[in-house]
XYZ file of C-alpha atoms in Angstrom:
655
model
C 87.733 159.522 112.327
C 86.174 158.600 115.652
C 85.500 155.040 116.692
C 81.740 155.638 116.538
C 81.799 156.791 112.909
C 84.113 153.947 111.985
C 81.696 151.458 113.570
C 78.738 152.965 111.691
C 80.575 152.685 108.377
C 81.545 149.080 109.090
C 77.900 148.255 109.936
C 76.689 149.847 106.723
C 79.269 147.979 104.705
C 78.219 144.713 106.306
C 74.570 145.419 105.555
C 75.404 146.272 101.939
C 77.322 143.021 101.605
C 74.335 141.088 102.991
C 72.015 142.750 100.473
C 74.313 141.898 97.603
C 74.605 138.329 98.801
C 70.835 137.970 99.104
C 70.345 139.291 95.579
C 72.978 136.890 94.213
C 71.326 133.953 96.014
C 67.942 134.911 94.622
C 69.313 135.109 91.078
C 70.992 131.733 91.501
C 67.735 130.118 92.689
C 65.846 131.656 89.762
C 68.417 130.308 87.304
C 68.217 126.826 88.774
C 64.415 126.900 88.607
C 64.486 127.873 84.967
C 66.952 125.134 84.164
C 64.748 122.577 85.901
C 61.650 123.667 83.927
C 63.435 123.871 80.603
C 65.161 120.484 80.852
C 62.015 118.285 80.330
C 60.858 120.504 77.495
C 64.231 120.210 75.839
C 64.117 116.414 76.188
C 60.678 116.316 74.527
C 61.902 118.458 71.655
C 64.898 116.216 71.125
C 62.628 113.127 71.103
C 60.288 114.730 68.555
C 63.219 115.709 66.347
C 64.538 112.172 66.451
C 61.158 110.749 65.479
C 60.588 113.240 62.683
C 64.145 112.788 61.399
C 63.741 109.007 61.276
C 60.519 109.268 59.321
C 61.987 111.526 56.686
C 64.859 109.121 56.314
C 62.421 106.315 55.610
C 60.572 108.405 53.077
C 63.695 109.426 51.205
C 66.132 106.589 51.610
C 63.850 103.620 52.340
C 61.562 101.519 50.225
C 59.312 103.558 48.007
C 55.753 102.444 47.639
C 55.561 101.048 44.141
C 53.170 102.563 41.776
C 51.807 99.192 41.043
C 50.282 99.107 44.478
C 47.801 101.669 43.393
C 44.820 100.306 41.564
C 44.534 100.806 37.767
C 48.106 102.054 37.601
C 50.202 100.326 35.029
C 53.507 99.034 36.183
C 56.726 100.724 35.208
C 58.914 98.507 33.113
C 62.163 97.311 34.515
C 63.972 98.369 31.452
C 62.973 101.832 32.176
C 64.984 101.711 35.366
C 67.870 100.006 33.692
C 68.135 101.966 30.505
C 66.288 105.106 31.363
C 68.759 106.116 34.058
C 72.492 106.284 34.379
C 74.845 106.115 37.355
C 76.324 109.383 38.409
C 79.693 109.561 40.134
C 77.774 109.464 43.449
C 76.109 106.237 42.539
C 72.584 107.651 42.140
C 70.464 107.106 39.089
C 70.004 110.134 36.833
C 67.364 110.389 34.218
C 68.481 111.407 30.751
C 65.171 112.061 29.121
C 61.874 113.524 30.024
C 58.854 111.297 30.477
C 56.724 113.469 28.254
C 59.250 113.603 25.448
C 58.126 112.001 22.133
C 61.564 111.869 20.663
C 63.882 109.015 21.111
C 67.611 109.570 21.506
C 69.648 106.990 19.724
C 73.364 106.155 19.949
C 74.374 109.020 22.212
C 77.790 108.805 23.809
C 78.807 110.895 26.947
C 82.372 111.396 28.073
C 83.274 112.736 31.624
C 86.456 114.349 32.924
C 87.423 111.433 35.034
C 85.335 108.477 33.863
C 84.417 107.342 30.372
C 80.974 105.811 30.371
C 79.357 104.812 27.120
C 75.639 104.599 27.302
C 73.358 103.116 24.708
C 69.862 104.501 24.960
C 67.030 102.525 23.466
C 63.519 103.622 22.830
C 61.543 103.988 26.070
C 58.073 102.717 26.504
C 55.589 105.517 26.801
C 52.355 104.351 28.470
C 48.915 105.675 27.756
C 47.492 107.529 30.790
C 43.839 107.503 31.635
C 41.857 109.465 34.286
C 40.628 107.389 37.140
C 38.876 108.636 40.277
C 40.080 106.766 43.317
C 39.775 107.565 47.035
C 43.311 107.810 48.560
C 44.175 106.674 52.058
C 47.391 107.534 53.938
C 49.065 104.469 55.210
C 49.956 104.494 58.931
C 53.615 104.764 59.780
C 55.310 101.666 61.007
C 55.711 101.702 64.767
C 59.310 102.254 65.814
C 60.329 100.450 68.964
C 63.041 102.223 70.970
C 64.771 100.592 73.928
C 66.694 102.644 76.483
C 68.640 101.144 79.342
C 67.152 103.699 81.698
C 63.665 102.475 80.947
C 63.200 99.268 82.867
C 59.570 99.454 83.905
C 56.310 99.690 82.158
C 54.882 103.159 82.063
C 51.529 103.439 83.737
C 49.265 106.138 82.526
C 47.506 108.035 85.248
C 44.522 110.153 84.846
C 45.243 113.878 84.813
C 43.221 115.632 87.482
C 40.642 117.937 86.209
C 41.573 121.612 86.489
C 38.885 124.138 85.981
C 39.300 127.354 84.134
C 38.778 129.364 87.330
C 41.636 127.544 89.052
C 43.944 128.241 86.137
C 42.954 131.901 86.217
C 43.616 132.122 89.985
C 46.972 130.424 89.597
C 47.980 132.873 86.872
C 46.952 135.804 89.086
C 48.964 134.456 92.020
C 52.008 134.034 89.833
C 51.671 137.601 88.588
C 51.329 138.917 92.147
C 54.402 136.993 93.282
C 56.360 138.273 90.294
C 55.288 141.857 91.062
C 56.292 141.459 94.719
C 59.655 140.051 93.707
C 60.274 142.922 91.302
C 59.256 145.470 93.959
C 61.532 143.804 96.549
C 64.455 143.790 94.137
C 63.872 147.448 93.384
C 63.749 148.287 97.087
C 66.990 146.407 97.755
C 68.684 148.142 94.841
C 67.618 151.562 96.115
C 68.830 150.725 99.624
C 72.151 149.512 98.225
C 72.614 152.733 96.286
C 71.749 154.763 99.392
C 74.274 152.851 101.516
C 76.981 153.376 98.931
C 76.267 157.112 98.922
C 76.440 157.225 102.726
C 79.732 155.356 102.763
C 81.181 157.678 100.136
C 80.024 160.645 102.199
C 81.610 159.200 105.362
C 84.986 158.609 103.701
C 85.038 161.819 101.764
C 88.203 163.899 101.424
C 88.958 165.849 104.602
C 89.299 169.587 104.563
C 92.433 171.337 105.792
C 90.763 172.287 109.066
C 89.565 168.748 109.713
C 92.989 167.342 108.849
C 94.710 169.818 111.162
C 92.268 168.953 113.940
C 93.006 165.229 113.588
C 96.775 165.741 113.421
C 96.714 167.816 116.603
C 94.545 165.389 118.576
C 96.308 163.945 121.656
C 95.271 160.393 120.768
C 96.822 160.697 117.310
C 100.035 162.195 118.694
C 100.357 159.424 121.290
C 99.855 156.793 118.592
C 102.537 158.327 116.375
C 104.906 158.669 119.339
C 104.609 155.049 120.407
C 104.649 153.616 116.871
C 107.672 155.627 115.800
C 109.554 154.515 118.931
C 109.005 150.884 118.016
C 110.214 151.482 114.455
C 113.281 153.385 115.589
C 114.204 150.658 118.079
C 114.140 148.114 115.250
C 116.115 150.385 112.900
C 118.756 151.155 115.538
C 119.422 147.484 116.178
C 123.019 146.932 115.161
C 122.625 143.257 114.293
C 123.822 142.310 110.807
C 120.833 140.502 109.303
C 122.693 139.470 106.127
C 125.804 138.115 107.824
C 127.264 135.102 106.075
C 128.522 132.612 108.675
C 130.144 130.435 106.020
C 132.851 133.040 105.456
C 135.780 132.792 107.859
C 137.050 135.777 109.802
C 140.056 137.671 108.564
C 143.392 136.716 110.038
C 144.302 140.280 110.976
C 141.105 140.825 113.040
C 138.958 143.914 113.096
C 139.921 147.499 113.771
C 138.511 147.515 117.292
C 140.797 144.717 118.451
C 143.048 145.888 121.257
C 140.779 148.709 122.371
C 139.839 147.793 125.891
C 137.221 150.544 126.242
C 134.704 150.996 123.467
C 132.110 153.706 123.101
C 128.670 152.224 122.436
C 126.702 155.388 121.795
C 126.204 159.023 122.724
C 122.643 160.049 123.549
C 121.726 163.551 122.481
C 118.607 165.310 121.245
C 118.841 168.890 120.034
C 115.375 169.708 121.363
C 116.221 168.797 124.962
C 119.998 168.936 125.309
C 120.835 172.210 123.573
C 122.719 174.598 125.897
C 122.183 172.209 128.808
C 124.570 170.138 130.926
C 123.955 166.749 132.480
C 123.964 166.968 136.265
C 123.358 163.322 137.236
C 122.905 159.855 135.688
C 121.519 156.499 136.787
C 120.622 153.065 135.376
C 117.302 151.283 135.595
C 117.327 148.444 138.158
C 114.982 146.295 136.024
C 115.684 147.156 132.382
C 119.447 147.112 131.669
C 119.005 149.065 128.431
C 117.422 152.097 130.150
C 119.386 154.951 131.700
C 118.268 158.319 133.024
C 119.957 161.723 132.938
C 119.031 165.036 134.552
C 119.696 168.421 132.929
C 120.004 171.991 134.138
C 118.314 174.974 132.493
C 118.849 176.339 129.014
C 119.481 180.081 129.501
C 118.675 180.818 125.841
C 115.198 179.227 125.885
C 112.800 181.101 128.135
C 109.722 179.121 127.121
C 111.222 175.715 127.847
C 111.123 174.099 131.297
C 114.128 174.884 133.469
C 114.798 171.264 134.331
C 114.673 168.189 132.127
C 114.912 164.486 132.948
C 115.361 162.130 129.995
C 115.154 158.336 130.031
C 117.313 156.896 127.241
C 117.141 153.492 125.597
C 120.167 151.735 124.096
C 117.900 150.593 121.257
C 116.540 154.103 120.583
C 119.475 156.399 119.887
C 117.921 159.458 118.258
C 115.498 160.522 120.960
C 114.723 159.719 124.598
C 112.212 157.083 125.581
C 110.614 159.437 128.137
C 111.029 163.149 128.868
C 110.003 164.742 132.175
C 109.759 168.435 133.000
C 110.608 170.450 136.083
C 110.162 174.089 137.064
C 113.709 174.178 138.408
C 117.094 172.744 137.441
C 117.281 169.037 138.252
C 120.576 168.405 140.079
C 120.178 164.749 141.112
C 118.162 161.846 139.761
C 117.678 158.181 140.603
C 115.524 155.247 139.595
C 113.576 153.602 142.366
C 115.171 150.154 142.900
C 111.811 148.782 144.064
C 109.461 150.365 141.496
C 110.798 150.337 137.939
C 108.343 153.016 136.773
C 109.307 155.670 139.314
C 112.021 158.305 138.879
C 113.011 160.705 141.656
C 114.698 164.050 141.138
C 116.197 166.716 143.371
C 116.037 170.312 142.152
C 117.878 173.563 142.617
C 114.868 175.044 144.408
C 114.909 172.252 146.997
C 111.841 170.392 145.742
C 111.834 166.599 145.477
C 109.900 165.454 142.400
C 108.483 162.067 141.495
C 107.794 161.136 137.891
C 106.046 158.024 136.604
C 106.858 156.564 133.188
C 103.190 155.598 132.865
C 102.167 159.235 133.195
C 102.879 162.404 131.219
C 105.760 164.878 131.376
C 104.852 166.544 134.664
C 105.654 165.024 138.081
C 102.940 163.009 139.779
C 104.144 164.009 143.259
C 106.348 166.784 144.598
C 107.363 168.219 147.937
C 106.139 171.665 149.014
C 108.390 174.705 148.943
C 108.316 175.182 152.687
C 110.576 174.996 155.696
C 109.303 171.452 156.351
C 111.472 170.191 153.500
C 114.462 171.501 151.557
C 114.862 175.139 150.628
C 118.368 174.834 149.174
C 119.749 172.862 146.203
C 119.530 169.086 146.536
C 122.738 167.609 145.144
C 122.501 164.097 146.616
C 119.819 161.475 147.176
C 119.737 157.729 147.756
C 117.083 155.068 148.294
C 117.701 152.801 151.295
C 115.800 149.910 152.818
C 114.016 146.868 151.458
C 111.081 146.184 149.196
C 108.571 146.454 152.024
C 110.273 149.196 154.059
C 112.322 151.794 152.218
C 112.931 155.523 152.362
C 114.326 158.182 150.084
C 117.171 160.066 151.770
C 117.913 163.541 150.389
C 120.395 166.234 151.402
C 120.740 169.901 150.552
C 123.535 172.458 150.819
C 122.104 173.966 154.008
C 122.952 170.799 155.941
C 119.418 169.400 155.962
C 118.897 165.669 155.494
C 115.324 164.465 154.980
C 113.785 161.000 154.890
C 110.694 160.572 152.702
C 108.097 157.917 152.140
C 107.710 157.231 148.450
C 103.937 157.620 148.396
C 103.815 160.708 150.640
C 105.949 163.700 149.711
C 103.791 166.290 151.425
C 106.158 166.321 154.387
C 109.326 164.427 155.319
C 109.139 161.521 157.676
C 112.365 162.644 159.382
C 114.513 165.761 159.240
C 118.117 166.143 160.385
C 120.070 169.380 160.694
C 123.766 168.603 160.306
C 125.572 171.250 162.303
C 129.252 171.339 163.254
C 130.295 173.436 166.199
C 133.780 174.023 164.831
C 132.581 176.248 161.983
C 133.267 179.928 162.450
C 130.363 181.897 160.984
C 127.661 179.268 160.592
C 127.281 175.846 162.058
C 125.609 174.249 159.047
C 127.439 171.780 156.834
C 127.044 172.367 153.087
C 126.481 168.847 151.758
C 127.549 168.149 148.158
C 127.459 164.346 148.128
C 126.139 161.504 150.279
C 126.451 157.715 150.436
C 125.416 154.781 152.607
C 127.591 151.664 152.993
C 126.039 148.428 151.765
C 123.544 146.863 154.180
C 123.471 150.094 156.173
C 120.342 152.238 156.497
C 121.165 154.336 159.560
C 124.730 155.606 159.275
C 125.914 157.552 156.246
C 128.817 159.745 155.172
C 128.611 163.162 153.522
C 131.079 165.218 151.514
C 131.005 168.968 151.969
C 131.974 172.165 150.195
C 134.762 172.771 152.707
C 136.512 169.557 151.624
C 135.861 167.500 154.741
C 133.931 164.248 155.006
C 131.651 163.630 157.990
C 129.839 160.643 159.385
C 126.231 161.064 160.536
C 123.424 158.974 162.026
C 119.745 159.067 161.227
C 118.810 157.763 164.696
C 120.344 157.508 168.110
C 122.355 154.356 168.467
C 124.722 152.866 171.029
C 127.469 155.369 171.761
C 126.273 157.870 169.140
C 123.466 160.361 168.843
C 121.413 161.248 165.788
C 122.995 163.896 163.638
C 126.556 164.765 162.719
C 129.484 163.074 164.403
C 131.314 166.113 165.773
C 134.589 164.391 166.539
C 135.539 162.224 163.558
C 136.560 164.482 160.676
C 137.943 163.003 157.462
C 140.411 165.643 156.365
C 142.459 165.444 153.218
C 140.915 167.466 150.388
C 141.676 171.101 149.734
C 138.452 171.759 147.840
C 134.799 170.735 147.703
C 134.166 167.007 147.626
C 132.255 166.200 144.405
C 131.937 162.416 144.688
C 131.847 159.811 147.448
C 131.306 156.067 147.025
C 131.627 153.056 149.348
C 133.043 149.744 148.204
C 130.270 147.288 147.257
C 129.736 144.265 149.452
C 130.591 141.530 146.945
C 133.001 138.631 146.912
C 134.594 136.504 149.622
C 136.299 139.430 151.386
C 134.482 142.359 152.982
C 135.877 145.717 151.841
C 132.676 147.658 152.595
C 134.534 149.985 155.008
C 136.589 151.420 152.126
C 135.315 154.466 150.285
C 136.636 156.820 147.615
C 136.222 160.565 147.307
C 136.790 162.903 144.357
C 137.428 166.610 144.695
C 138.070 169.755 142.714
C 141.616 169.705 144.149
C 142.455 167.305 141.246
C 142.800 164.278 143.528
C 140.978 161.051 144.347
C 141.499 159.683 147.851
C 140.948 156.257 149.389
C 139.639 156.133 152.957
C 138.774 153.589 155.562
C 135.678 154.382 157.578
C 136.195 154.441 161.350
C 134.581 151.561 163.170
C 131.162 152.468 164.530
C 131.839 150.326 167.586
C 134.598 152.724 168.733
C 133.224 156.264 168.534
C 135.627 159.085 169.337
C 135.067 161.216 172.377
C 137.340 164.039 171.282
C 138.156 165.815 168.032
C 139.961 163.370 165.807
C 141.179 163.916 162.247
C 141.208 160.894 159.985
C 143.514 160.962 156.976
C 143.208 158.985 153.735
C 145.204 155.797 153.334
C 146.080 156.670 149.751
C 145.775 159.539 147.313
C 145.608 159.274 143.494
C 147.109 162.454 142.057
C 147.228 161.612 138.366
C 144.406 163.963 137.266
C 145.212 167.406 135.865
C 141.730 168.895 136.259
C 138.757 168.867 138.600
C 137.665 165.304 139.411
C 133.885 165.391 139.402
C 132.964 161.807 140.207
C 134.355 158.432 141.268
C 132.675 155.015 141.433
C 133.782 151.553 142.507
C 133.040 148.811 140.012
C 130.043 146.712 141.153
C 131.714 143.335 140.441
C 135.502 143.793 140.306
C 136.896 144.564 143.787
C 140.018 146.475 142.675
C 138.486 148.420 139.795
C 137.101 151.957 139.968
C 136.508 154.780 137.514
C 136.862 158.549 137.621
C 135.540 161.402 135.485
C 137.219 164.808 135.381
C 136.914 168.288 133.951
C 139.118 167.602 130.945
C 136.703 164.991 129.579
C 138.745 161.950 130.634
C 137.249 158.639 131.683
C 139.939 156.818 133.699
C 139.849 153.206 134.811
C 142.006 152.247 137.801
C 142.913 148.723 138.858
C 144.590 148.731 142.254
C 145.936 145.228 141.724
C 147.665 146.298 138.513
C 148.883 149.840 139.087
C 148.286 152.415 141.791
C 150.139 155.291 140.146
C 148.386 155.634 136.796
C 145.072 154.366 135.431
C 145.115 151.182 133.363
C 142.978 152.845 130.675
C 142.439 156.566 130.090
C 139.870 157.585 127.474
C 139.071 161.045 126.115
C 135.311 161.335 125.957
C 133.514 163.454 123.399
C 134.795 166.893 122.542
C 136.944 167.229 125.652
C 134.406 169.066 127.797
C 133.951 168.136 131.429
C 132.324 164.870 132.481
C 130.109 165.649 135.465
C 128.816 162.230 136.515
C 129.407 158.540 135.902
C 127.458 155.425 136.848
C 128.003 151.705 136.278
C 125.115 149.620 135.026
C 123.503 147.406 137.636
C 123.546 144.180 135.633
C 127.194 143.151 135.288
C 129.161 146.422 135.278
C 130.304 146.136 131.661
C 128.845 149.518 130.714
C 129.397 152.948 132.208
C 127.172 155.975 131.623
C 128.960 159.334 131.533
C 127.097 162.640 131.712
C 128.884 165.495 129.993
C 128.749 169.273 130.201
C 127.925 169.293 126.476
C 124.516 167.727 127.211
C 125.468 164.306 125.840
C 125.117 161.024 127.669
C 127.964 158.688 126.686
C 127.861 154.931 127.206
C 131.134 152.976 127.237
C 131.789 149.245 127.344
C 134.892 148.081 129.237
C 134.700 144.499 127.957
C 136.517 141.752 129.830
C 137.994 144.131 132.383
C 134.691 143.835 134.218
C 135.315 140.134 134.873
C 137.376 139.615 138.042
C 139.696 136.695 138.664
C 139.330 134.605 141.794
C 142.533 136.050 143.227
C 141.442 139.679 142.928
C 140.137 139.869 146.506
C 143.296 138.489 148.112
C 145.424 140.672 145.843
C 143.468 143.719 146.939
C 144.046 142.758 150.566
C 147.778 142.848 149.920
C 147.483 146.171 148.100
C 145.546 147.779 150.966
C 148.029 146.409 153.462
C 150.801 148.034 151.444
C 148.922 151.363 151.488
C 148.508 151.194 155.257
C 152.118 150.160 155.800
C 153.352 153.031 153.670
C 151.190 155.485 155.571
C 152.539 154.206 158.871
C 156.093 154.527 157.618
C 155.404 158.149 156.755
C 153.871 158.714 160.158
C 150.626 159.856 158.653
C 148.393 156.956 159.568
C 146.190 157.044 162.610
C 145.955 154.189 165.074
C 142.833 152.720 163.547
C 144.177 152.636 159.988
C 146.120 149.430 160.548
C 142.992 147.272 160.737
C 142.691 145.015 157.698
C 139.583 142.935 157.349
C 140.500 139.477 156.104
C 136.997 138.089 155.850
C 133.376 138.581 156.647
């Protein structure tokens, strides 16, 4: 039902209520008027009844006018009253003989059931009656004085104004006219009330199947159901125990999860969006710690579905994503904007860069053109650099192109770099698979390639280095494509931001130290890793330093393992190794940006797993100095083996 029809019905209902109220008020006034007119009349009737009742009492129970008061009437003898009547049980005198009787009863005795009264009847005097004509006068009733406490003044009689017969007739006519108008008004209100009720019943009649289907398919109705059901599901998915009894002590043996240092919180999956798809990238929201985003490739079995999907998941909404975005091509990389919490960027297999807004619908609000001005090859890596007021989106594709974009203008890139290496045989381009900037660095970045090498590149010309790929410094060590590259975060009292990790399909993870930008090489120079972690037995798809703990990092591999390494504890094996899901490959991992307690893992089975590492995310104060000693041991071991270059001995002891 539209808002307009709903407003009309509410107005009609209000009008009907006013009519009913007016009719009730009118009936109440009429009842009060009748009560006011009937009250004096009722008082007069009660007064008359009292007066009449008092008179009859005097006539029956008071003094009787003696017959002797009438002239020429002989008096009745006293003996007649004494002997001619007897006392009944009620105390009244009863006559035993008729006045006109000429017989005399003698010596009669009468016995009752309860009393024995012996009566001696003597002869009664029978007078001689004569006819006398006498004029009779009714004696006036004795005035009865009544005193009431409410009557304190003397009543003053006023003269009643003279009312003519014509005035009375006019008054009666006016009263009849007013009564007729009132009846007609009541009838009109009743008819209008009935009409309003019929209209309301017609407005809220039972909908037909077509009308119901039309309402259920309306976009406004669908949006309402979507938002309302999300709120309900968030509340239902809350794991808090509302009936917990805090008066009961905990068990001595503890719970089953005690001792497990890594705990799985949830696994996000929706059959509609994740079926036959793999997660290609994950990220966490910079503002809302419960939100994470995952990108998906195409579902080859569903031709009518979009090729690429981006889903924003909520830790309080487990059964379905909070937002779903569509793409015409597989989405290979995704990231939240750190400066705008509503914006999500994605890089696709076709080379397009897409921008979605959580305040908008499923389709992107901005996208780059499919032209030579931007990317024409798959975009596997992107990163936002800069500050709140000046930031750029840096993207890279497998043809060696690196583009810099303004967030609000994706029609053409602000800058374009072609990373070309002269040492390549057939083609000079560098196939970029991963990219990362060190902390507090917006110009220089490092890229991992399909050939297994890592290169350093500059966005702009700077002292001693030109824009583009550094042709001389080559980080060699992997025998397969580099799948992940991550620099150490700039946190804590010691600066380790020149350390970075790489993961490769050669089953290894390697630790590197970036060459100082102040000493660029002038000839070809191969830089080797300072340490290699060879524990994995499958492709290692991603590696990430922990954002708060300096010696902690995590890896994800093709066997479905989530490994946690602590360099201050053990450098040979991970401190915790967890099998994730069904054992299928884990493609990407990302730490949350709040405190690093949770890690999001994107699997090849289309599920997004979230794990909590608990207290391992909390570093001790000595972790930074311990890591310094560990790195010094790595460098010393490399020098002993003769594999370290001259620059690898530099250890940064402070900022």
